[in-house]
mmCIF file of C-alpha atoms in Angstrom:
data_model
loop_
_atom_site.group_PDB
_atom_site.id
_atom_site.type_symbol
_atom_site.label_atom_id
_atom_site.label_comp_id
_atom_site.label_asym_id
_atom_site.label_seq_id
_atom_site.Cartn_x
_atom_site.Cartn_y
_atom_site.Cartn_z
ATOM 1 C CA UNK U 13 -87.902 -125.519 -123.297
ATOM 2 C CA UNK U 14 -86.138 -123.674 -120.458
ATOM 3 C CA UNK U 15 -86.893 -123.726 -116.751
ATOM 4 C CA UNK U 16 -85.786 -121.120 -114.238
ATOM 5 C CA UNK U 17 -83.309 -122.655 -111.816
ATOM 6 C CA UNK U 18 -82.174 -119.714 -109.680
ATOM 7 C CA UNK U 19 -82.854 -116.095 -108.786
ATOM 8 C CA UNK U 20 -79.843 -114.182 -107.424
ATOM 9 C CA UNK U 21 -79.482 -110.631 -106.149
ATOM 10 C CA UNK U 22 -76.736 -108.864 -108.079
ATOM 11 C CA UNK U 23 -75.176 -105.419 -108.210
ATOM 12 C CA UNK U 24 -76.125 -103.132 -111.115
ATOM 13 C CA UNK U 25 -77.205 -106.125 -113.223
ATOM 14 C CA UNK U 26 -73.565 -107.134 -113.809
ATOM 15 C CA UNK U 27 -72.836 -110.753 -114.731
ATOM 16 C CA UNK U 28 -70.892 -112.839 -117.245
ATOM 17 C CA UNK U 29 -71.442 -116.440 -118.348
ATOM 18 C CA UNK U 30 -68.736 -119.071 -118.936
ATOM 19 C CA UNK U 31 -68.987 -122.737 -120.044
ATOM 20 C CA UNK U 32 -68.904 -124.220 -116.530
ATOM 21 C CA UNK U 33 -69.693 -121.242 -114.289
ATOM 22 C CA UNK U 34 -70.799 -117.618 -114.120
ATOM 23 C CA UNK U 35 -69.481 -114.515 -112.353
ATOM 24 C CA UNK U 36 -71.551 -111.828 -110.627
ATOM 25 C CA UNK U 37 -70.547 -108.501 -109.111
ATOM 26 C CA UNK U 38 -71.777 -107.419 -105.684
ATOM 27 C CA UNK U 39 -70.363 -103.992 -104.912
ATOM 28 C CA UNK U 40 -66.612 -104.496 -104.740
ATOM 29 C CA UNK U 41 -66.833 -108.303 -104.648
ATOM 30 C CA UNK U 42 -66.635 -110.718 -107.577
ATOM 31 C CA UNK U 43 -68.185 -114.148 -107.017
ATOM 32 C CA UNK U 44 -67.746 -117.151 -109.282
ATOM 33 C CA UNK U 45 -70.516 -119.749 -109.005
ATOM 34 C CA UNK U 46 -71.373 -123.032 -110.657
ATOM 35 C CA UNK U 47 -74.661 -123.311 -112.516
ATOM 36 C CA UNK U 48 -75.875 -125.365 -109.541
ATOM 37 C CA UNK U 49 -75.417 -122.178 -107.464
ATOM 38 C CA UNK U 50 -72.349 -123.508 -105.620
ATOM 39 C CA UNK U 51 -69.800 -120.756 -104.758
ATOM 40 C CA UNK U 52 -66.438 -121.544 -106.342
ATOM 41 C CA UNK U 53 -64.325 -118.443 -105.716
ATOM 42 C CA UNK U 54 -64.538 -114.907 -104.377
ATOM 43 C CA UNK U 55 -62.365 -111.811 -104.858
ATOM 44 C CA UNK U 56 -62.708 -108.557 -102.956
ATOM 45 C CA UNK U 57 -61.399 -105.362 -104.534
ATOM 46 C CA UNK U 58 -60.748 -102.008 -102.895
ATOM 47 C CA UNK U 59 -63.452 -100.275 -104.919
ATOM 48 C CA UNK U 60 -66.946 -100.853 -106.240
ATOM 49 C CA UNK U 61 -67.312 -102.076 -109.811
ATOM 50 C CA UNK U 62 -69.358 -100.390 -112.528
ATOM 51 C CA UNK U 63 -69.110 -102.999 -115.271
ATOM 52 C CA UNK U 64 -67.931 -106.541 -115.950
ATOM 53 C CA UNK U 65 -67.629 -107.690 -119.560
ATOM 54 C CA UNK U 66 -66.934 -111.148 -120.972
ATOM 55 C CA UNK U 67 -64.210 -111.435 -123.615
ATOM 56 C CA UNK U 68 -64.151 -115.136 -124.385
ATOM 57 C CA UNK U 69 -64.495 -118.517 -122.670
ATOM 58 C CA UNK U 70 -61.686 -117.781 -120.233
ATOM 59 C CA UNK U 71 -61.417 -114.040 -119.489
ATOM 60 C CA UNK U 72 -63.389 -110.951 -118.533
ATOM 61 C CA UNK U 73 -62.712 -107.326 -117.613
ATOM 62 C CA UNK U 74 -63.968 -105.490 -114.512
ATOM 63 C CA UNK U 75 -64.010 -101.681 -114.473
ATOM 64 C CA UNK U 76 -64.494 -98.985 -111.859
ATOM 65 C CA UNK U 77 -65.119 -95.420 -112.965
ATOM 66 C CA UNK U 78 -64.939 -93.938 -109.461
ATOM 67 C CA UNK U 79 -61.261 -94.769 -109.056
ATOM 68 C CA UNK U 80 -60.486 -94.914 -112.769
ATOM 69 C CA UNK U 81 -59.387 -98.553 -112.720
ATOM 70 C CA UNK U 82 -59.771 -101.643 -114.879
ATOM 71 C CA UNK U 83 -58.823 -105.250 -114.147
ATOM 72 C CA UNK U 84 -58.433 -108.294 -116.351
ATOM 73 C CA UNK U 85 -59.458 -111.623 -114.783
ATOM 74 C CA UNK U 86 -59.543 -115.186 -115.991
ATOM 75 C CA UNK U 87 -62.641 -117.274 -115.324
ATOM 76 C CA UNK U 88 -61.036 -118.658 -112.152
ATOM 77 C CA UNK U 89 -60.971 -115.081 -110.740
ATOM 78 C CA UNK U 90 -57.201 -114.791 -111.072
ATOM 79 C CA UNK U 91 -56.215 -111.228 -111.937
ATOM 80 C CA UNK U 92 -53.895 -111.196 -114.949
ATOM 81 C CA UNK U 93 -53.594 -107.454 -115.629
ATOM 82 C CA UNK U 94 -54.738 -104.088 -114.273
ATOM 83 C CA UNK U 95 -54.734 -100.504 -115.431
ATOM 84 C CA UNK U 96 -55.218 -97.210 -113.582
ATOM 85 C CA UNK U 97 -55.658 -93.797 -115.188
ATOM 86 C CA UNK U 98 -55.163 -90.294 -113.855
ATOM 87 C CA UNK U 99 -58.040 -88.242 -112.515
ATOM 88 C CA UNK U 100 -59.155 -86.877 -115.895
ATOM 89 C CA UNK U 101 -60.095 -90.206 -117.427
ATOM 90 C CA UNK U 102 -62.640 -92.918 -116.793
ATOM 91 C CA UNK U 103 -62.511 -96.453 -118.088
ATOM 92 C CA UNK U 104 -65.558 -97.351 -120.143
ATOM 93 C CA UNK U 105 -64.924 -100.668 -121.875
ATOM 94 C CA UNK U 106 -62.413 -103.102 -123.280
ATOM 95 C CA UNK U 107 -61.846 -106.201 -125.373
ATOM 96 C CA UNK U 108 -59.411 -109.018 -125.995
ATOM 97 C CA UNK U 109 -57.741 -110.147 -129.201
ATOM 98 C CA UNK U 110 -57.386 -113.889 -128.706
ATOM 99 C CA UNK U 111 -55.075 -114.487 -131.665
ATOM 100 C CA UNK U 112 -52.495 -111.883 -130.662
ATOM 101 C CA UNK U 113 -53.214 -112.097 -126.935
ATOM 102 C CA UNK U 114 -53.562 -108.355 -126.553
ATOM 103 C CA UNK U 115 -56.345 -106.083 -125.439
ATOM 104 C CA UNK U 116 -57.680 -102.558 -125.561
ATOM 105 C CA UNK U 117 -58.987 -100.422 -122.710
ATOM 106 C CA UNK U 118 -61.040 -97.368 -123.618
ATOM 107 C CA UNK U 119 -60.873 -94.138 -121.652
ATOM 108 C CA UNK U 120 -62.791 -90.920 -122.160
ATOM 109 C CA UNK U 121 -61.934 -87.381 -121.090
ATOM 110 C CA UNK U 122 -64.608 -86.303 -118.633
ATOM 111 C CA UNK U 123 -64.607 -82.558 -119.086
ATOM 112 C CA UNK U 124 -68.356 -82.264 -119.326
ATOM 113 C CA UNK U 125 -68.352 -79.332 -121.754
ATOM 114 C CA UNK U 126 -66.770 -79.366 -124.164
ATOM 115 C CA UNK U 127 -65.731 -82.982 -124.409
ATOM 116 C CA UNK U 128 -62.418 -82.498 -126.172
ATOM 117 C CA UNK U 129 -61.315 -86.003 -127.050
ATOM 118 C CA UNK U 130 -61.268 -89.639 -126.083
ATOM 119 C CA UNK U 131 -58.294 -91.919 -125.641
ATOM 120 C CA UNK U 132 -57.723 -95.592 -126.318
ATOM 121 C CA UNK U 133 -55.135 -97.548 -124.359
ATOM 122 C CA UNK U 134 -53.705 -100.649 -126.013
ATOM 123 C CA UNK U 135 -51.724 -103.119 -123.915
ATOM 124 C CA UNK U 136 -49.807 -106.047 -125.343
ATOM 125 C CA UNK U 137 -48.734 -109.278 -123.672
ATOM 126 C CA UNK U 138 -45.326 -107.698 -123.127
ATOM 127 C CA UNK U 139 -46.934 -105.029 -120.972
ATOM 128 C CA UNK U 140 -46.336 -102.232 -123.493
ATOM 129 C CA UNK U 141 -48.950 -99.479 -123.338
ATOM 130 C CA UNK U 142 -49.780 -97.225 -126.281
ATOM 131 C CA UNK U 143 -52.221 -94.322 -126.238
ATOM 132 C CA UNK U 144 -54.117 -93.009 -129.260
ATOM 133 C CA UNK U 145 -55.571 -89.630 -128.209
ATOM 134 C CA UNK U 146 -56.921 -88.812 -131.677
ATOM 135 C CA UNK U 147 -59.671 -91.414 -131.414
ATOM 136 C CA UNK U 148 -63.129 -89.991 -130.826
ATOM 137 C CA UNK U 149 -64.818 -93.261 -130.081
ATOM 138 C CA UNK U 150 -63.391 -96.756 -130.134
ATOM 139 C CA UNK U 151 -65.403 -99.839 -130.934
ATOM 140 C CA UNK U 152 -64.387 -103.436 -131.432
ATOM 141 C CA UNK U 153 -65.835 -106.406 -133.243
ATOM 142 C CA UNK U 154 -64.385 -109.897 -133.642
ATOM 143 C CA UNK U 155 -60.857 -108.797 -132.744
ATOM 144 C CA UNK U 156 -61.001 -105.764 -135.045
ATOM 145 C CA UNK U 157 -60.619 -102.197 -133.796
ATOM 146 C CA UNK U 158 -62.544 -99.243 -135.249
ATOM 147 C CA UNK U 159 -62.696 -95.522 -134.572
ATOM 148 C CA UNK U 160 -66.063 -93.762 -134.966
ATOM 149 C CA UNK U 161 -65.736 -90.009 -135.485
ATOM 150 C CA UNK U 162 -68.828 -87.839 -135.453
ATOM 151 C CA UNK U 163 -72.022 -89.369 -136.791
ATOM 152 C CA UNK U 164 -70.885 -90.700 -140.153
ATOM 153 C CA UNK U 165 -67.104 -91.228 -140.159
ATOM 154 C CA UNK U 166 -65.466 -94.609 -139.625
ATOM 155 C CA UNK U 167 -61.828 -95.754 -139.476
ATOM 156 C CA UNK U 168 -60.327 -99.209 -139.193
ATOM 157 C CA UNK U 169 -57.184 -99.519 -137.054
ATOM 158 C CA UNK U 170 -54.576 -102.234 -137.588
ATOM 159 C CA UNK U 171 -53.903 -103.854 -134.221
ATOM 160 C CA UNK U 172 -50.372 -104.927 -135.117
ATOM 161 C CA UNK U 173 -49.062 -101.707 -136.650
ATOM 162 C CA UNK U 174 -51.489 -99.406 -134.770
ATOM 163 C CA UNK U 175 -51.953 -97.532 -138.049
ATOM 164 C CA UNK U 176 -55.159 -96.494 -139.806
ATOM 165 C CA UNK U 177 -55.961 -98.998 -142.569
ATOM 166 C CA UNK U 178 -58.785 -96.993 -144.119
ATOM 167 C CA UNK U 179 -61.176 -94.130 -143.385
ATOM 168 C CA UNK U 180 -64.695 -93.701 -144.725
ATOM 169 C CA UNK U 181 -67.327 -90.966 -144.550
ATOM 170 C CA UNK U 182 -70.597 -92.823 -145.069
ATOM 171 C CA UNK U 183 -72.304 -89.679 -146.386
ATOM 172 C CA UNK U 184 -70.101 -89.961 -149.469
ATOM 173 C CA UNK U 185 -71.526 -93.419 -150.267
ATOM 174 C CA UNK U 186 -74.520 -92.659 -152.491
ATOM 175 C CA UNK U 187 -76.325 -95.905 -151.642
ATOM 176 C CA UNK U 188 -76.180 -95.061 -147.916
ATOM 177 C CA UNK U 189 -76.448 -91.277 -147.778
ATOM 178 C CA UNK U 190 -80.270 -91.292 -147.731
ATOM 179 C CA UNK U 191 -80.299 -93.532 -144.640
ATOM 180 C CA UNK U 192 -78.251 -91.163 -142.460
ATOM 181 C CA UNK U 193 -79.676 -88.484 -140.210
ATOM 182 C CA UNK U 194 -78.514 -84.904 -140.302
ATOM 183 C CA UNK U 195 -75.391 -84.369 -138.243
ATOM 184 C CA UNK U 196 -77.155 -83.478 -135.031
ATOM 185 C CA UNK U 197 -74.963 -84.147 -131.987
ATOM 186 C CA UNK U 198 -78.012 -84.778 -129.798
ATOM 187 C CA UNK U 199 -78.918 -87.860 -131.862
ATOM 188 C CA UNK U 200 -75.671 -89.748 -131.334
ATOM 189 C CA UNK U 201 -74.087 -91.994 -133.920
ATOM 190 C CA UNK U 202 -76.369 -92.782 -136.847
ATOM 191 C CA UNK U 203 -74.704 -96.106 -137.593
ATOM 192 C CA UNK U 204 -73.645 -99.108 -135.538
ATOM 193 C CA UNK U 205 -71.180 -101.920 -136.128
ATOM 194 C CA UNK U 206 -73.149 -105.151 -136.407
ATOM 195 C CA UNK U 207 -70.572 -107.858 -137.137
ATOM 196 C CA UNK U 208 -67.373 -108.862 -138.908
ATOM 197 C CA UNK U 209 -67.429 -112.087 -140.902
ATOM 198 C CA UNK U 210 -65.591 -113.599 -143.873
ATOM 199 C CA UNK U 211 -63.789 -110.410 -144.804
ATOM 200 C CA UNK U 212 -66.869 -108.194 -144.492
ATOM 201 C CA UNK U 213 -67.857 -105.488 -142.026
ATOM 202 C CA UNK U 214 -71.613 -105.218 -141.491
ATOM 203 C CA UNK U 215 -73.123 -101.915 -140.364
ATOM 204 C CA UNK U 216 -76.650 -100.960 -139.365
ATOM 205 C CA UNK U 217 -77.922 -97.490 -140.244
ATOM 206 C CA UNK U 218 -81.220 -95.728 -139.533
ATOM 207 C CA UNK U 219 -83.174 -97.939 -141.932
ATOM 208 C CA UNK U 220 -80.527 -99.966 -143.763
ATOM 209 C CA UNK U 221 -77.878 -102.644 -143.353
ATOM 210 C CA UNK U 222 -74.607 -102.392 -145.288
ATOM 211 C CA UNK U 223 -71.702 -104.730 -145.991
ATOM 212 C CA UNK U 224 -68.246 -103.149 -146.440
ATOM 213 C CA UNK U 225 -65.014 -104.782 -147.549
ATOM 214 C CA UNK U 226 -63.064 -105.217 -144.301
ATOM 215 C CA UNK U 227 -59.724 -104.589 -146.040
ATOM 216 C CA UNK U 228 -60.651 -101.472 -148.015
ATOM 217 C CA UNK U 229 -63.873 -100.069 -146.550
ATOM 218 C CA UNK U 230 -65.572 -100.153 -149.943
ATOM 219 C CA UNK U 231 -69.326 -100.771 -150.038
ATOM 220 C CA UNK U 232 -70.137 -104.274 -151.265
ATOM 221 C CA UNK U 233 -73.908 -104.414 -150.743
ATOM 222 C CA UNK U 234 -76.727 -102.713 -148.865
ATOM 223 C CA UNK U 235 -80.298 -103.550 -147.892
ATOM 224 C CA UNK U 236 -82.935 -100.898 -147.303
ATOM 225 C CA UNK U 237 -86.224 -101.465 -149.133
ATOM 226 C CA UNK U 238 -88.392 -104.482 -148.382
ATOM 227 C CA UNK U 239 -89.358 -106.850 -151.232
ATOM 228 C CA UNK U 240 -92.152 -105.650 -153.506
ATOM 229 C CA UNK U 241 -95.523 -106.313 -151.903
ATOM 230 C CA UNK U 242 -94.094 -106.564 -148.366
ATOM 231 C CA UNK U 243 -95.123 -103.996 -145.755
ATOM 232 C CA UNK U 244 -94.741 -103.810 -141.992
ATOM 233 C CA UNK U 245 -96.992 -102.219 -139.401
ATOM 234 C CA UNK U 246 -100.172 -100.170 -139.634
ATOM 235 C CA UNK U 247 -98.265 -97.485 -141.572
ATOM 236 C CA UNK U 248 -97.413 -100.157 -144.184
ATOM 237 C CA UNK U 249 -93.734 -99.242 -144.077
ATOM 238 C CA UNK U 250 -91.656 -100.565 -146.967
ATOM 239 C CA UNK U 251 -88.210 -100.164 -145.316
ATOM 240 C CA UNK U 252 -86.377 -102.073 -142.580
ATOM 241 C CA UNK U 253 -88.004 -101.057 -139.278
ATOM 242 C CA UNK U 254 -85.037 -101.114 -136.849
ATOM 243 C CA UNK U 255 -81.813 -102.536 -138.312
ATOM 244 C CA UNK U 256 -79.985 -102.081 -134.989
ATOM 245 C CA UNK U 257 -82.012 -105.055 -133.685
ATOM 246 C CA UNK U 258 -80.196 -107.397 -136.071
ATOM 247 C CA UNK U 259 -77.747 -110.219 -135.361
ATOM 248 C CA UNK U 260 -75.438 -112.247 -137.560
ATOM 249 C CA UNK U 261 -76.015 -116.015 -137.638
ATOM 250 C CA UNK U 262 -72.672 -117.017 -139.086
ATOM 251 C CA UNK U 263 -73.398 -120.747 -139.412
ATOM 252 C CA UNK U 264 -76.638 -120.130 -141.296
ATOM 253 C CA UNK U 265 -75.087 -117.360 -143.383
ATOM 254 C CA UNK U 266 -77.894 -114.959 -142.485
ATOM 255 C CA UNK U 267 -78.552 -111.662 -140.776
ATOM 256 C CA UNK U 268 -81.653 -112.025 -138.588
ATOM 257 C CA UNK U 269 -83.675 -109.206 -137.079
ATOM 258 C CA UNK U 270 -86.534 -108.882 -134.604
ATOM 259 C CA UNK U 271 -88.091 -105.707 -133.225
ATOM 260 C CA UNK U 272 -91.554 -105.000 -131.877
ATOM 261 C CA UNK U 273 -93.780 -107.385 -133.836
ATOM 262 C CA UNK U 274 -91.592 -107.611 -136.957
ATOM 263 C CA UNK U 275 -89.023 -110.131 -138.219
ATOM 264 C CA UNK U 276 -86.600 -109.982 -141.143
ATOM 265 C CA UNK U 277 -83.735 -112.035 -142.509
ATOM 266 C CA UNK U 278 -81.058 -111.514 -145.145
ATOM 267 C CA UNK U 279 -79.474 -114.464 -146.941
ATOM 268 C CA UNK U 280 -75.828 -113.423 -147.324
ATOM 269 C CA UNK U 281 -75.218 -115.917 -150.126
ATOM 270 C CA UNK U 282 -78.072 -114.806 -152.388
ATOM 271 C CA UNK U 283 -78.568 -111.310 -150.984
ATOM 272 C CA UNK U 284 -82.307 -111.950 -150.659
ATOM 273 C CA UNK U 285 -84.191 -109.974 -147.996
ATOM 274 C CA UNK U 286 -87.397 -111.322 -146.443
ATOM 275 C CA UNK U 287 -89.636 -109.715 -143.821
ATOM 276 C CA UNK U 288 -92.719 -110.792 -141.922
ATOM 277 C CA UNK U 289 -95.305 -108.949 -139.857
ATOM 278 C CA UNK U 290 -95.856 -111.124 -136.753
ATOM 279 C CA UNK U 291 -98.258 -108.706 -135.057
ATOM 280 C CA UNK U 292 -101.206 -111.097 -134.840
ATOM 281 C CA UNK U 293 -99.251 -113.987 -133.306
ATOM 282 C CA UNK U 294 -97.243 -111.781 -130.957
ATOM 283 C CA UNK U 295 -100.217 -109.777 -129.686
ATOM 284 C CA UNK U 296 -102.219 -112.951 -129.051
ATOM 285 C CA UNK U 297 -99.428 -113.995 -126.637
ATOM 286 C CA UNK U 298 -98.815 -110.470 -125.322
ATOM 287 C CA UNK U 299 -95.307 -110.298 -126.746
ATOM 288 C CA UNK U 300 -93.352 -107.354 -128.140
ATOM 289 C CA UNK U 301 -89.597 -107.577 -128.720
ATOM 290 C CA UNK U 302 -87.940 -104.744 -126.788
ATOM 291 C CA UNK U 303 -84.232 -105.649 -126.872
ATOM 292 C CA UNK U 304 -81.877 -106.678 -129.635
ATOM 293 C CA UNK U 305 -82.236 -110.462 -129.865
ATOM 294 C CA UNK U 306 -79.559 -112.961 -128.919
ATOM 295 C CA UNK U 307 -79.107 -115.777 -131.419
ATOM 296 C CA UNK U 308 -78.333 -119.420 -130.648
ATOM 297 C CA UNK U 309 -79.142 -122.239 -133.055
ATOM 298 C CA UNK U 310 -82.679 -121.905 -134.381
ATOM 299 C CA UNK U 311 -83.771 -119.325 -131.825
ATOM 300 C CA UNK U 312 -83.736 -115.598 -131.250
ATOM 301 C CA UNK U 313 -84.050 -114.877 -127.512
ATOM 302 C CA UNK U 314 -85.473 -111.493 -126.497
ATOM 303 C CA UNK U 315 -87.067 -109.594 -123.637
ATOM 304 C CA UNK U 316 -90.635 -108.442 -124.074
ATOM 305 C CA UNK U 317 -92.882 -105.739 -122.629
ATOM 306 C CA UNK U 318 -96.412 -105.675 -124.028
ATOM 307 C CA UNK U 319 -99.016 -103.200 -122.792
ATOM 308 C CA UNK U 320 -102.562 -104.543 -122.465
ATOM 309 C CA UNK U 321 -105.890 -103.393 -121.112
ATOM 310 C CA UNK U 322 -107.107 -104.958 -117.876
ATOM 311 C CA UNK U 323 -110.777 -105.818 -117.228
ATOM 312 C CA UNK U 324 -111.132 -102.648 -115.118
ATOM 313 C CA UNK U 325 -109.966 -100.510 -118.048
ATOM 314 C CA UNK U 326 -106.497 -99.719 -116.688
ATOM 315 C CA UNK U 327 -103.327 -100.624 -118.554
ATOM 316 C CA UNK U 328 -100.951 -103.373 -117.508
ATOM 317 C CA UNK U 329 -97.542 -104.627 -118.635
ATOM 318 C CA UNK U 330 -96.767 -108.228 -119.506
ATOM 319 C CA UNK U 331 -93.026 -108.697 -118.919
ATOM 320 C CA UNK U 332 -91.534 -111.825 -120.496
ATOM 321 C CA UNK U 333 -88.529 -113.568 -121.972
ATOM 322 C CA UNK U 334 -89.217 -115.476 -125.164
ATOM 323 C CA UNK U 335 -87.606 -117.589 -127.880
ATOM 324 C CA UNK U 336 -88.560 -117.011 -131.522
ATOM 325 C CA UNK U 337 -87.775 -119.881 -133.907
ATOM 326 C CA UNK U 338 -86.479 -118.127 -137.010
ATOM 327 C CA UNK U 339 -86.831 -121.256 -139.152
ATOM 328 C CA UNK U 340 -90.512 -121.881 -138.356
ATOM 329 C CA UNK U 341 -91.198 -118.224 -137.429
ATOM 330 C CA UNK U 342 -93.062 -119.315 -134.314
ATOM 331 C CA UNK U 343 -92.631 -118.681 -130.581
ATOM 332 C CA UNK U 344 -91.224 -121.875 -129.027
ATOM 333 C CA UNK U 345 -90.877 -120.684 -125.426
ATOM 334 C CA UNK U 346 -91.863 -117.827 -123.146
ATOM 335 C CA UNK U 347 -91.542 -117.027 -119.457
ATOM 336 C CA UNK U 348 -93.745 -114.458 -117.712
ATOM 337 C CA UNK U 349 -92.487 -112.524 -114.676
ATOM 338 C CA UNK U 350 -94.479 -111.520 -111.646
ATOM 339 C CA UNK U 351 -93.548 -107.946 -110.842
ATOM 340 C CA UNK U 352 -94.614 -105.073 -108.580
ATOM 341 C CA UNK U 353 -95.899 -101.862 -110.138
ATOM 342 C CA UNK U 354 -96.587 -101.098 -113.778
ATOM 343 C CA UNK U 355 -94.228 -99.577 -116.311
ATOM 344 C CA UNK U 356 -91.220 -99.582 -113.976
ATOM 345 C CA UNK U 357 -90.122 -103.217 -113.982
ATOM 346 C CA UNK U 358 -88.106 -104.361 -116.996
ATOM 347 C CA UNK U 359 -86.041 -107.379 -118.071
ATOM 348 C CA UNK U 360 -82.724 -106.606 -119.711
ATOM 349 C CA UNK U 361 -81.235 -108.152 -122.815
ATOM 350 C CA UNK U 362 -80.681 -111.883 -122.164
ATOM 351 C CA UNK U 363 -77.349 -113.667 -122.446
ATOM 352 C CA UNK U 364 -77.080 -117.250 -123.673
ATOM 353 C CA UNK U 365 -74.226 -119.709 -123.278
ATOM 354 C CA UNK U 366 -74.536 -123.439 -123.894
ATOM 355 C CA UNK U 367 -77.567 -124.785 -122.041
ATOM 356 C CA UNK U 368 -78.019 -121.647 -119.957
ATOM 357 C CA UNK U 369 -79.838 -118.354 -120.413
ATOM 358 C CA UNK U 370 -79.622 -115.465 -117.963
ATOM 359 C CA UNK U 371 -81.220 -112.031 -117.743
ATOM 360 C CA UNK U 372 -81.218 -109.327 -115.086
ATOM 361 C CA UNK U 373 -84.225 -107.248 -114.079
ATOM 362 C CA UNK U 374 -84.413 -103.640 -112.958
ATOM 363 C CA UNK U 375 -84.792 -104.815 -109.369
ATOM 364 C CA UNK U 376 -81.223 -106.144 -109.337
ATOM 365 C CA UNK U 377 -82.134 -109.821 -109.636
ATOM 366 C CA UNK U 378 -80.433 -112.283 -111.982
ATOM 367 C CA UNK U 379 -82.758 -114.939 -113.414
ATOM 368 C CA UNK U 380 -80.957 -118.084 -114.549
ATOM 369 C CA UNK U 381 -82.604 -120.649 -116.849
ATOM 370 C CA UNK U 382 -81.488 -124.090 -118.000
ATOM 371 C CA UNK U 383 -82.618 -125.943 -121.114
ATOM 372 C CA UNK U 384 -84.573 -129.126 -120.405
ATOM 373 C CA UNK U 385 -85.140 -130.337 -123.975
#
């Protein structure tokens, strides 16, 4: 059970959670607050912030695209590093490698057409800066750095040597080729990096999940077709409905997924795939999973938007946060939001840390919840 403790106005839905506090962005101001809503620290920058991203329990990055700047802060709001680019680049993201105490800032050339290339900027503890202009798109996962080129090509970069460890075109993997879209630039990347765990890289494709050897890039296993006799939805689909809405539960050794009214899980030890159509139970509570779930313990937390018919015949939207117990496959908690208008108000993907859950709405409010049992 969770109860809402605070509602805060925030800028562009930007916030990060830490064990004993959280940080919100308000224009060009960063504010650190306790979970009892007590202000602990404040930092004012010379420019408005577009994004703040949590790295670990002690650090986060703040970025501004307008002035092409990025800043590294600890959770006490002490700035530990900063980076500015020239006028042709914008900062889009970053990450920290805790073991080697280094980080990566991503920058993209902003010539609108054609977009010629992207650049990654790697800074080490020593302050050394290295650029890799041949990257098309950088992505990180569990302190590993990858380059995604086009819609189907993937490279793994060694953080220490800054060399390419392996390169893979997923179209050349027979078991995966049927799950990839045609190379249509308007559709974006057809695969996503899900997780890295125990020497494996997990990818989600259009209707499949794949496990690659992290050291070599070789395919180890893939999941696409549901077990015999299992179907999902009114179309009685026999394939995974939306693999991108999957999460890795490392302690349980499972990949768990929830989208719309459908749940699936993959046991990584046995390779067994199970799926369940939860339409009846979800619709009876006016729930429909809209965001990729966040996993903690026995629960998948998600935001929901279910359309229903009002007594006067018009359509309404039930906006909620909910917790799905993946062991019992039941809803253990839900919170409904009062909201103005229909179809415009949304709740973003929740974030969970310890006893706290937080989610921002499209009205710029941060809703903070605390577990009571």
